[in-house]
CSV table of C-alpha atoms in Angstrom, one decimal:
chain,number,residue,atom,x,y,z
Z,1,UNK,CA,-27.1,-34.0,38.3
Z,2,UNK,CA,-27.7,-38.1,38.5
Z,3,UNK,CA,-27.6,-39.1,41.9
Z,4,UNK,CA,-24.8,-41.4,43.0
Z,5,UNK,CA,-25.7,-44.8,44.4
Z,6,UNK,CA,-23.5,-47.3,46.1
Z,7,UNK,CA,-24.8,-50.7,46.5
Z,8,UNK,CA,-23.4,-53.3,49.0
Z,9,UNK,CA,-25.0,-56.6,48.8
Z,10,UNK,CA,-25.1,-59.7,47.1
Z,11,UNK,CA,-24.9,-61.0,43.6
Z,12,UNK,CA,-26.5,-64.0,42.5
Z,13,UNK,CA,-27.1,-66.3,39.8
Z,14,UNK,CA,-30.5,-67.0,39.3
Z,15,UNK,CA,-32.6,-70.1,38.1
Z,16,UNK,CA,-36.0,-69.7,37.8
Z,17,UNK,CA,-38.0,-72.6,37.1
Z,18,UNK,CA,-42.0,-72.7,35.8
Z,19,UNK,CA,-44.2,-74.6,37.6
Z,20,UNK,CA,-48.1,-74.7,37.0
Z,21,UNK,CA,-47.9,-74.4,41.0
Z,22,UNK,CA,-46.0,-75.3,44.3
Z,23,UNK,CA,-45.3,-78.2,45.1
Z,24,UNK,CA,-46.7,-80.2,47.8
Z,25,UNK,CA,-44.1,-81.5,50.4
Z,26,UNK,CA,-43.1,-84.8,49.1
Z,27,UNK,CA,-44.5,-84.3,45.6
Z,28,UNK,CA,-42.8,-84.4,42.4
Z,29,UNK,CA,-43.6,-82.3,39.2
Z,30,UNK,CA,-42.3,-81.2,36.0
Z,31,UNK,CA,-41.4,-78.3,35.3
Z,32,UNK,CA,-42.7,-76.4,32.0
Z,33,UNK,CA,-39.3,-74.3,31.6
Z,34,UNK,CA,-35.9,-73.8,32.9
Z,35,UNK,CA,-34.2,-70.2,32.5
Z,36,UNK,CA,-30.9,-68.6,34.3
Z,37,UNK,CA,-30.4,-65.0,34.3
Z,38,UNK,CA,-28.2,-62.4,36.8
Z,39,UNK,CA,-29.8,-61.6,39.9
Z,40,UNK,CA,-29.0,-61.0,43.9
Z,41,UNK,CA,-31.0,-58.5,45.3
Z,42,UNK,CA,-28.1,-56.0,45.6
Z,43,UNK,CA,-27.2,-56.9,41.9
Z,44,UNK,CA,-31.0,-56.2,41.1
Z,45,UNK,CA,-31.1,-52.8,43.0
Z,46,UNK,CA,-28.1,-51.6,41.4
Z,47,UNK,CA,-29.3,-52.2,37.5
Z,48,UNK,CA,-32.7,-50.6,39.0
Z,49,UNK,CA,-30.6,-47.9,40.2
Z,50,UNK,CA,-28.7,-47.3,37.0
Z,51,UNK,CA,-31.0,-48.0,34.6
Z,52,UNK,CA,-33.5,-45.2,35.9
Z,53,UNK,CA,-30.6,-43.2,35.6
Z,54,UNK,CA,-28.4,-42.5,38.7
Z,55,UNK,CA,-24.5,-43.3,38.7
Z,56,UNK,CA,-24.0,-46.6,40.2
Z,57,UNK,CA,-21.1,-48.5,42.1
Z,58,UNK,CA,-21.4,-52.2,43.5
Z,59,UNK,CA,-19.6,-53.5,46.6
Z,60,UNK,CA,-19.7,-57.7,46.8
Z,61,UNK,CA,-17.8,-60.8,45.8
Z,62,UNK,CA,-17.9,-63.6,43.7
Z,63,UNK,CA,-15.9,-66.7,43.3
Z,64,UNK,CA,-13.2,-67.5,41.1
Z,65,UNK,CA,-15.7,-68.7,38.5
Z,66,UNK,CA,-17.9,-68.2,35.8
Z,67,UNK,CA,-21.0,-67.1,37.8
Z,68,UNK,CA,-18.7,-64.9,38.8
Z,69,UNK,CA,-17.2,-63.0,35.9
Z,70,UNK,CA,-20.8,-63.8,34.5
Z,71,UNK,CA,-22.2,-61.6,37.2
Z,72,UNK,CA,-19.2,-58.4,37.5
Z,73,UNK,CA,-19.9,-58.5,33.4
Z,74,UNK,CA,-23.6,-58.1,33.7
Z,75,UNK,CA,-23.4,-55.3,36.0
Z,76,UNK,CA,-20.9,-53.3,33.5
Z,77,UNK,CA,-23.7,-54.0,30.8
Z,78,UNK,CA,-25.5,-51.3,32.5
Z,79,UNK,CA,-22.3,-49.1,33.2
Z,80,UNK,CA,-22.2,-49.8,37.1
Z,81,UNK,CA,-18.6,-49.5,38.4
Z,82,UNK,CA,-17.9,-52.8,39.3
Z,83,UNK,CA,-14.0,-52.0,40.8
Z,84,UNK,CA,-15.4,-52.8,44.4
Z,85,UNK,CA,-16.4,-56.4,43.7
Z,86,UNK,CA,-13.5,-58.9,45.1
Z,87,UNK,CA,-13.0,-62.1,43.9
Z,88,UNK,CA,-13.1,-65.4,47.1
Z,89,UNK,CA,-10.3,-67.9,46.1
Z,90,UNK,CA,-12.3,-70.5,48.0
Z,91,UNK,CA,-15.9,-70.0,48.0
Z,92,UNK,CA,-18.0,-69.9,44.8
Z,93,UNK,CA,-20.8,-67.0,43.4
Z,94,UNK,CA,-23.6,-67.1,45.2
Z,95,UNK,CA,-26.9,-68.9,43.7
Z,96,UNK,CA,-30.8,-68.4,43.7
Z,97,UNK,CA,-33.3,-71.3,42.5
Z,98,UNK,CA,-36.9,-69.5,41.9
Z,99,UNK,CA,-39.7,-71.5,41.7
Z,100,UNK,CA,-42.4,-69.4,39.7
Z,101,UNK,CA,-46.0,-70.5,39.0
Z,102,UNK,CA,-48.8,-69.4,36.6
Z,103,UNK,CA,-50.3,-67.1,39.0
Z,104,UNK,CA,-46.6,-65.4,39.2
Z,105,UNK,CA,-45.9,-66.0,42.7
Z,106,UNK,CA,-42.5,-67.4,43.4
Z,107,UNK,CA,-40.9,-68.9,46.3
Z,108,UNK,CA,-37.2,-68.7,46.8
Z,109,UNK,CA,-34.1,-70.9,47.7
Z,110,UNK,CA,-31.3,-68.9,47.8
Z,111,UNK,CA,-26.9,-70.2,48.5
Z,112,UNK,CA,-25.6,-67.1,49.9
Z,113,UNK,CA,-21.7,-68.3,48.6
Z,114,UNK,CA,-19.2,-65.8,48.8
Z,115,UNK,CA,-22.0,-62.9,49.4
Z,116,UNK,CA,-21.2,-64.2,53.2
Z,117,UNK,CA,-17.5,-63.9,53.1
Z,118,UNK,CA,-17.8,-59.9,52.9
Z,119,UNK,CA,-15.0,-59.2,55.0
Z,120,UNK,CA,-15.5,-55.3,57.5
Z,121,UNK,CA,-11.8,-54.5,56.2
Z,122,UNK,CA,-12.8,-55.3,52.9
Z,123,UNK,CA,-16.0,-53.0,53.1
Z,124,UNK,CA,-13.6,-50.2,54.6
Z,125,UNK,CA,-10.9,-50.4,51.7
Z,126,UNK,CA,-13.5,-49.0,49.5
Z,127,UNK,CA,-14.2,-46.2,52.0
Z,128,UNK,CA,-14.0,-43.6,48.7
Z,129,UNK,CA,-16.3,-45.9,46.8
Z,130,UNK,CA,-19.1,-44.8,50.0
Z,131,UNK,CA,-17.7,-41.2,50.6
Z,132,UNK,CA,-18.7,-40.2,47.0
Z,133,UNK,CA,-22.1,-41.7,47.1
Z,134,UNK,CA,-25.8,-39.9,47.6
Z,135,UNK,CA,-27.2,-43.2,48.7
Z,136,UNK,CA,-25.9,-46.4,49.8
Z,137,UNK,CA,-28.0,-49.4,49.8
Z,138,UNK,CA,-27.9,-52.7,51.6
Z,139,UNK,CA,-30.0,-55.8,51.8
Z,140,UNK,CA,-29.9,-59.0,54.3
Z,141,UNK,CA,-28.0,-60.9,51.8
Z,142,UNK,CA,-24.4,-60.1,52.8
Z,143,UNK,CA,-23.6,-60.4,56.5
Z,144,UNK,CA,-25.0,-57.6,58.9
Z,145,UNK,CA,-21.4,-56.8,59.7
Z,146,UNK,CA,-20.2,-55.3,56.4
Z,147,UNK,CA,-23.0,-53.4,56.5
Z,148,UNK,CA,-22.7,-52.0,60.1
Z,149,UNK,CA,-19.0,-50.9,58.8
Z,150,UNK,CA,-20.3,-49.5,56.1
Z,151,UNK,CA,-22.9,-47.4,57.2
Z,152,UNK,CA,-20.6,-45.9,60.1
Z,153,UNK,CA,-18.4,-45.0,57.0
Z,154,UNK,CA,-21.8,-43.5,55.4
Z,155,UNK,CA,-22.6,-41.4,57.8
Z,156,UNK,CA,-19.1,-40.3,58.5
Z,157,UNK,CA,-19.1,-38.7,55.2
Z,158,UNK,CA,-22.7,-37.2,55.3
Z,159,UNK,CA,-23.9,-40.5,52.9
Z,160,UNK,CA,-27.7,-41.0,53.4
Z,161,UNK,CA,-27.9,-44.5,54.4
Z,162,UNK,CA,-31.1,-47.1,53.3
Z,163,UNK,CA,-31.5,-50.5,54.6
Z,164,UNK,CA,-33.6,-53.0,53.0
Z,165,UNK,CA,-34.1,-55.6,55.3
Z,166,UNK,CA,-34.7,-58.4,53.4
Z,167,UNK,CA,-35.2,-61.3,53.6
Z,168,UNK,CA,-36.5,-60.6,57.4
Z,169,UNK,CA,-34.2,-61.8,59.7
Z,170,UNK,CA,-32.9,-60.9,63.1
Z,171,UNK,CA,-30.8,-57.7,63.1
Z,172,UNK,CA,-28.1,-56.1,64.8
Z,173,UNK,CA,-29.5,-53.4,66.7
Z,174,UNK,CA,-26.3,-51.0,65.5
Z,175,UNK,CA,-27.4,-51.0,62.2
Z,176,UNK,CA,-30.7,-49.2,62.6
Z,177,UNK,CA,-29.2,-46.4,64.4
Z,178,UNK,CA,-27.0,-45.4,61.4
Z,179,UNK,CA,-29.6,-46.1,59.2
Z,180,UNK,CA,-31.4,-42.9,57.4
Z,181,UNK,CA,-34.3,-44.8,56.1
Z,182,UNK,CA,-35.9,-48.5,56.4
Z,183,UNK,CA,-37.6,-49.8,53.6
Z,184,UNK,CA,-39.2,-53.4,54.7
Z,185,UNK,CA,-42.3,-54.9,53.2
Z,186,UNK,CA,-45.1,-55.7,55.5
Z,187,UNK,CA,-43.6,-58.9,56.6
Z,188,UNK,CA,-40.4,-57.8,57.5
Z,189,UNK,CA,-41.8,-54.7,59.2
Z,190,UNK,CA,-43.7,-56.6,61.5
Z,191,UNK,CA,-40.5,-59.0,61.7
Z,192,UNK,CA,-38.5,-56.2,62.8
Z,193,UNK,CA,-41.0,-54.3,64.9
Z,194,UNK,CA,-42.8,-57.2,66.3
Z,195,UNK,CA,-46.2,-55.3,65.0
Z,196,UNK,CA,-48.3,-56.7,62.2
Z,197,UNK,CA,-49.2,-54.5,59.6
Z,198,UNK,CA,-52.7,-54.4,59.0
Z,199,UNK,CA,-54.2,-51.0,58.8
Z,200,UNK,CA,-52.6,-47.5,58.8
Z,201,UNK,CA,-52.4,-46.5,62.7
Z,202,UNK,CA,-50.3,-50.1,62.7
Z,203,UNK,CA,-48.0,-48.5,59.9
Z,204,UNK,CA,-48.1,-45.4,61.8
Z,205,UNK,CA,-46.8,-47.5,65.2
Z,206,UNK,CA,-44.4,-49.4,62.5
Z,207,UNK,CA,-42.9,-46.2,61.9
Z,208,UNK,CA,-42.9,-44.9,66.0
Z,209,UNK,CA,-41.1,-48.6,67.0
Z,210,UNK,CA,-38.6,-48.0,63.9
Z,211,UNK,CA,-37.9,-44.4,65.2
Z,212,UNK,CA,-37.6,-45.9,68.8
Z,213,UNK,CA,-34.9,-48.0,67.7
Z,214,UNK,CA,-33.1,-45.5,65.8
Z,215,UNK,CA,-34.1,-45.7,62.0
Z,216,UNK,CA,-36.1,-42.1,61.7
Z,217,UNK,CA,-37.7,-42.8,58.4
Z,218,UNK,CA,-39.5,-45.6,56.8
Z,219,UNK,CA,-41.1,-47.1,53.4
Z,220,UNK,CA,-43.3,-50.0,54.0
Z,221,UNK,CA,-44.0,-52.0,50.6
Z,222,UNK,CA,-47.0,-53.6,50.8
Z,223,UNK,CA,-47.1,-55.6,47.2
Z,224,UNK,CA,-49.9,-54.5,45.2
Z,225,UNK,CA,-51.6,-52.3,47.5
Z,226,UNK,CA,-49.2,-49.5,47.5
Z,227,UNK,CA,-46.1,-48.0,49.7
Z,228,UNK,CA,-46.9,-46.3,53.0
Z,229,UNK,CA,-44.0,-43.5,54.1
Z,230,UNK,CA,-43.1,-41.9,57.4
Z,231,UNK,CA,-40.2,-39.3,57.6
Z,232,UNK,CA,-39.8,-37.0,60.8
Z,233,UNK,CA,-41.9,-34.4,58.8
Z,234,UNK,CA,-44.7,-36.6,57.2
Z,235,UNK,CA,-45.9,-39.6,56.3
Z,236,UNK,CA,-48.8,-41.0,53.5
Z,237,UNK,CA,-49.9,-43.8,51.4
Z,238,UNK,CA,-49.0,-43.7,47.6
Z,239,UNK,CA,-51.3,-46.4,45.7
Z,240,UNK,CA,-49.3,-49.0,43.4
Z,241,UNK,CA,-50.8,-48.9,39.4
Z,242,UNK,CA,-52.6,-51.8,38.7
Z,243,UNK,CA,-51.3,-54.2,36.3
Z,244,UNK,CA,-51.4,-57.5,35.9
Z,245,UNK,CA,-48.3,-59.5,37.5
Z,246,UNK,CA,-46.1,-61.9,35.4
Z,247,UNK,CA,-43.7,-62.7,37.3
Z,248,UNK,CA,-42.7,-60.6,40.8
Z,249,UNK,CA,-39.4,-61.3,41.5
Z,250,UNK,CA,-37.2,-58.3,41.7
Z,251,UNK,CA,-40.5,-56.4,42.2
Z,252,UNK,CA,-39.0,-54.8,45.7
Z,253,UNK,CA,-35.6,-54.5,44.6
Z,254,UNK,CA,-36.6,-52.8,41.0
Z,255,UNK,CA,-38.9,-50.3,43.9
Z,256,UNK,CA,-35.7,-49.5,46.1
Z,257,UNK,CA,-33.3,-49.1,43.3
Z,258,UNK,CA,-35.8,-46.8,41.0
Z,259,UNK,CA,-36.4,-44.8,44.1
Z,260,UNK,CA,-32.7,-44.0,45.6
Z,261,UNK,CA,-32.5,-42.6,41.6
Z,262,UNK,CA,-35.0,-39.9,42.7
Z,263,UNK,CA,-35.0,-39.5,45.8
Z,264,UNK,CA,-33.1,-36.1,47.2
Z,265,UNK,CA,-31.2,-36.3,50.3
Z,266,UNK,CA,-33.0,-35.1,52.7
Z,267,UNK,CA,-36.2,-37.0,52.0
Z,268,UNK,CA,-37.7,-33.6,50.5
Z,269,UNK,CA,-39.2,-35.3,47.3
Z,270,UNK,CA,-40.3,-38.9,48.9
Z,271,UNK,CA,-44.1,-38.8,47.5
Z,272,UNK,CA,-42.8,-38.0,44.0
Z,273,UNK,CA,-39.8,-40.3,44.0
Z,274,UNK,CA,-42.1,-42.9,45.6
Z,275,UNK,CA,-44.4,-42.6,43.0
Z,276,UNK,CA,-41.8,-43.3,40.4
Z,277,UNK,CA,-40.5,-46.2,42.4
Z,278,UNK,CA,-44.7,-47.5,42.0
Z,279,UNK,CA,-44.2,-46.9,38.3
Z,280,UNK,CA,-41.0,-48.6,37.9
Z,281,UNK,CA,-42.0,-51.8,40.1
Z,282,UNK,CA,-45.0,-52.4,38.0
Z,283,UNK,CA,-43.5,-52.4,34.6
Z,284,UNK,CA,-40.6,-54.8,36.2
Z,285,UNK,CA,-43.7,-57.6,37.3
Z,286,UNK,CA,-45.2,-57.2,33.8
Z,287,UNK,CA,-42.0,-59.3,32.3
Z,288,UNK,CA,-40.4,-62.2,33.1
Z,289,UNK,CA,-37.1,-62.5,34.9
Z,290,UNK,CA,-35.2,-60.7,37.6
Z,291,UNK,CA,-32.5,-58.2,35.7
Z,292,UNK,CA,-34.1,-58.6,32.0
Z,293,UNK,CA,-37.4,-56.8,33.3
Z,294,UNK,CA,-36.1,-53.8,34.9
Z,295,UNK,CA,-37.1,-51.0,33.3
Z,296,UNK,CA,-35.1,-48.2,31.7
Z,297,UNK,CA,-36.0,-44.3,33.0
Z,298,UNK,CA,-37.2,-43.6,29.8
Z,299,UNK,CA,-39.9,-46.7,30.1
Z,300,UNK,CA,-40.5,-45.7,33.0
Z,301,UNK,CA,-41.7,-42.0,31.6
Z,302,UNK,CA,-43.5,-43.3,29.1
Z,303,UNK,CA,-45.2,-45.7,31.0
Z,304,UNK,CA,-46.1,-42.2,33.4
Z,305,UNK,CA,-47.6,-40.8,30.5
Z,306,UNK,CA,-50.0,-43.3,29.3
């Protein structure tokens, strides 16, 4: 049986542009090529999601536009029920300029648009869209409300709930308590926790301050070192696979989405499923592009086997 995987969270366009590097403040420089392709970082968990296999649904809105229908269209490429996405009258699709240079680092600007007019009472008109679900996902993208609302409807229903909270930014305190599992990368952990992660007793503290605050278990990514894990029964390092990085965007979100395909409810198989998520991620920074480089399951097996 596929899991089932509800995302909440936003959908962006994305245009990425090729630099040779960043530039300095003031500075003007060409750039070597211009691309736009679908992206959002709920949009990018949800394709990572489906395309490794689970049975997807997306909760967000878009405007009354062609980034809009651009985006709902995209998502139903990869069979992802799309019937919770609303459409803002007013506000347009939300848009992300990426900035991505030879070494492929990127820095973001990001126009949240109608990803921050996710109304609660739209969130809780789809209350059988989360009632069905495994898993349901949500980033820092859409406002902090929707997803309090939406995780008290997840746990009402036995969902398990998994926050990525990303970008960092200040959160409610609420949302931790109904959340089953945190998955930050080092930056936002320490962010969130107000401890830097250096070393493994700091990830270890990480997890205690998390667990303190309500959130039992946590992933921290930690880019091409690896993913450390803490649940209430264990906790470990899994290594990343070393490859050499294209492009990382959607790196993280490719991780999150790969993983809530494998993972079982109650956190049984994390080490395996992490170690898929590993797989998955590193395939997704070998090509270029948000969505286009996600990799299917079946890439993702072969790539296990090699």
């Amino acid at each position: 049986m596929a899991n089932k995987v509800t995302v909440l969270g936003s959908l962006n366009v994305d245009t990425t542009l090729r630099v040779p590097r960043m530039p300095l403040p003031g500075e003007t420089l060409s750039t070597e090529n211009k691309s736009s392709a679908a992206g959002g970082k709920g949009a990018n968990q949800a394709v990572a999601a489906a395309r490794a296999g689970a049975e997807t649904r997306f909760i967000g809105k878009v405007g009354n536009d062609d980034a809009g229908r651009f985006m709902v269209e995209s998502l139903q490429e990869d069979k992802i029920d799309t019937s919770a996405i609303v459409t803002d009258k007013t506000v347009g699709t939300g848009s992300a300029f990426i900035l991505l240079d030879e070494e492929g680092q990127n820095s973001i600007l990001v126009y949240g648009g109608s990803n921050q007019q996710i109304k609660d009472a739209e969130v809780l008109a789809v209350e059988d869209d989360i009632a069905k679900a495994d898993f349901l996902i949500a980033q820092f993208e859409t406002p902090q409300a929707a997803t309090l609302a939406a995780f008290t409807v997840a746990k009402q229903h036995g969902v398990t709930t998994i926050l990525n909270p990303a970008p960092a930014a200040k959160i409610d305190p609420a949302i931790l308590k109904v959340t089953d599992l945190v998955v930050p990368n080092e930056t936002e952990s320490a962010v969130l926790t107000g401890i830097e992660v250096t070393d493994r007793a700091s990830m270890d503290a990480n997890a205690d301050k998390f667990r303190a605050m309500g959130a039992k278990n946590l992933i921290i990514t930690v880019g091409s070192k690896g993913a450390y894990y803490a649940t209430e029964k264990e906790s470990g390092f899994v290594p990343a696979f070393k490859v050499k990085a294209v492009d990382t965007t959607a790196a993280g979100d490719t991780f999150i989405g790969a993983l809530s395909s494998q993972l079982k409810s109650d956190l049984s198989n994390i080490e395996s499923a992490l170690t898929f998520a590993q797989r998955a991620s590193s395939l997704t920074v070998q090509g270029l592009g948000a969505m286009p480089s996600i990799p299917t399951y079946d890439e993702i097996i072969a790539a296990s086997k090699k």
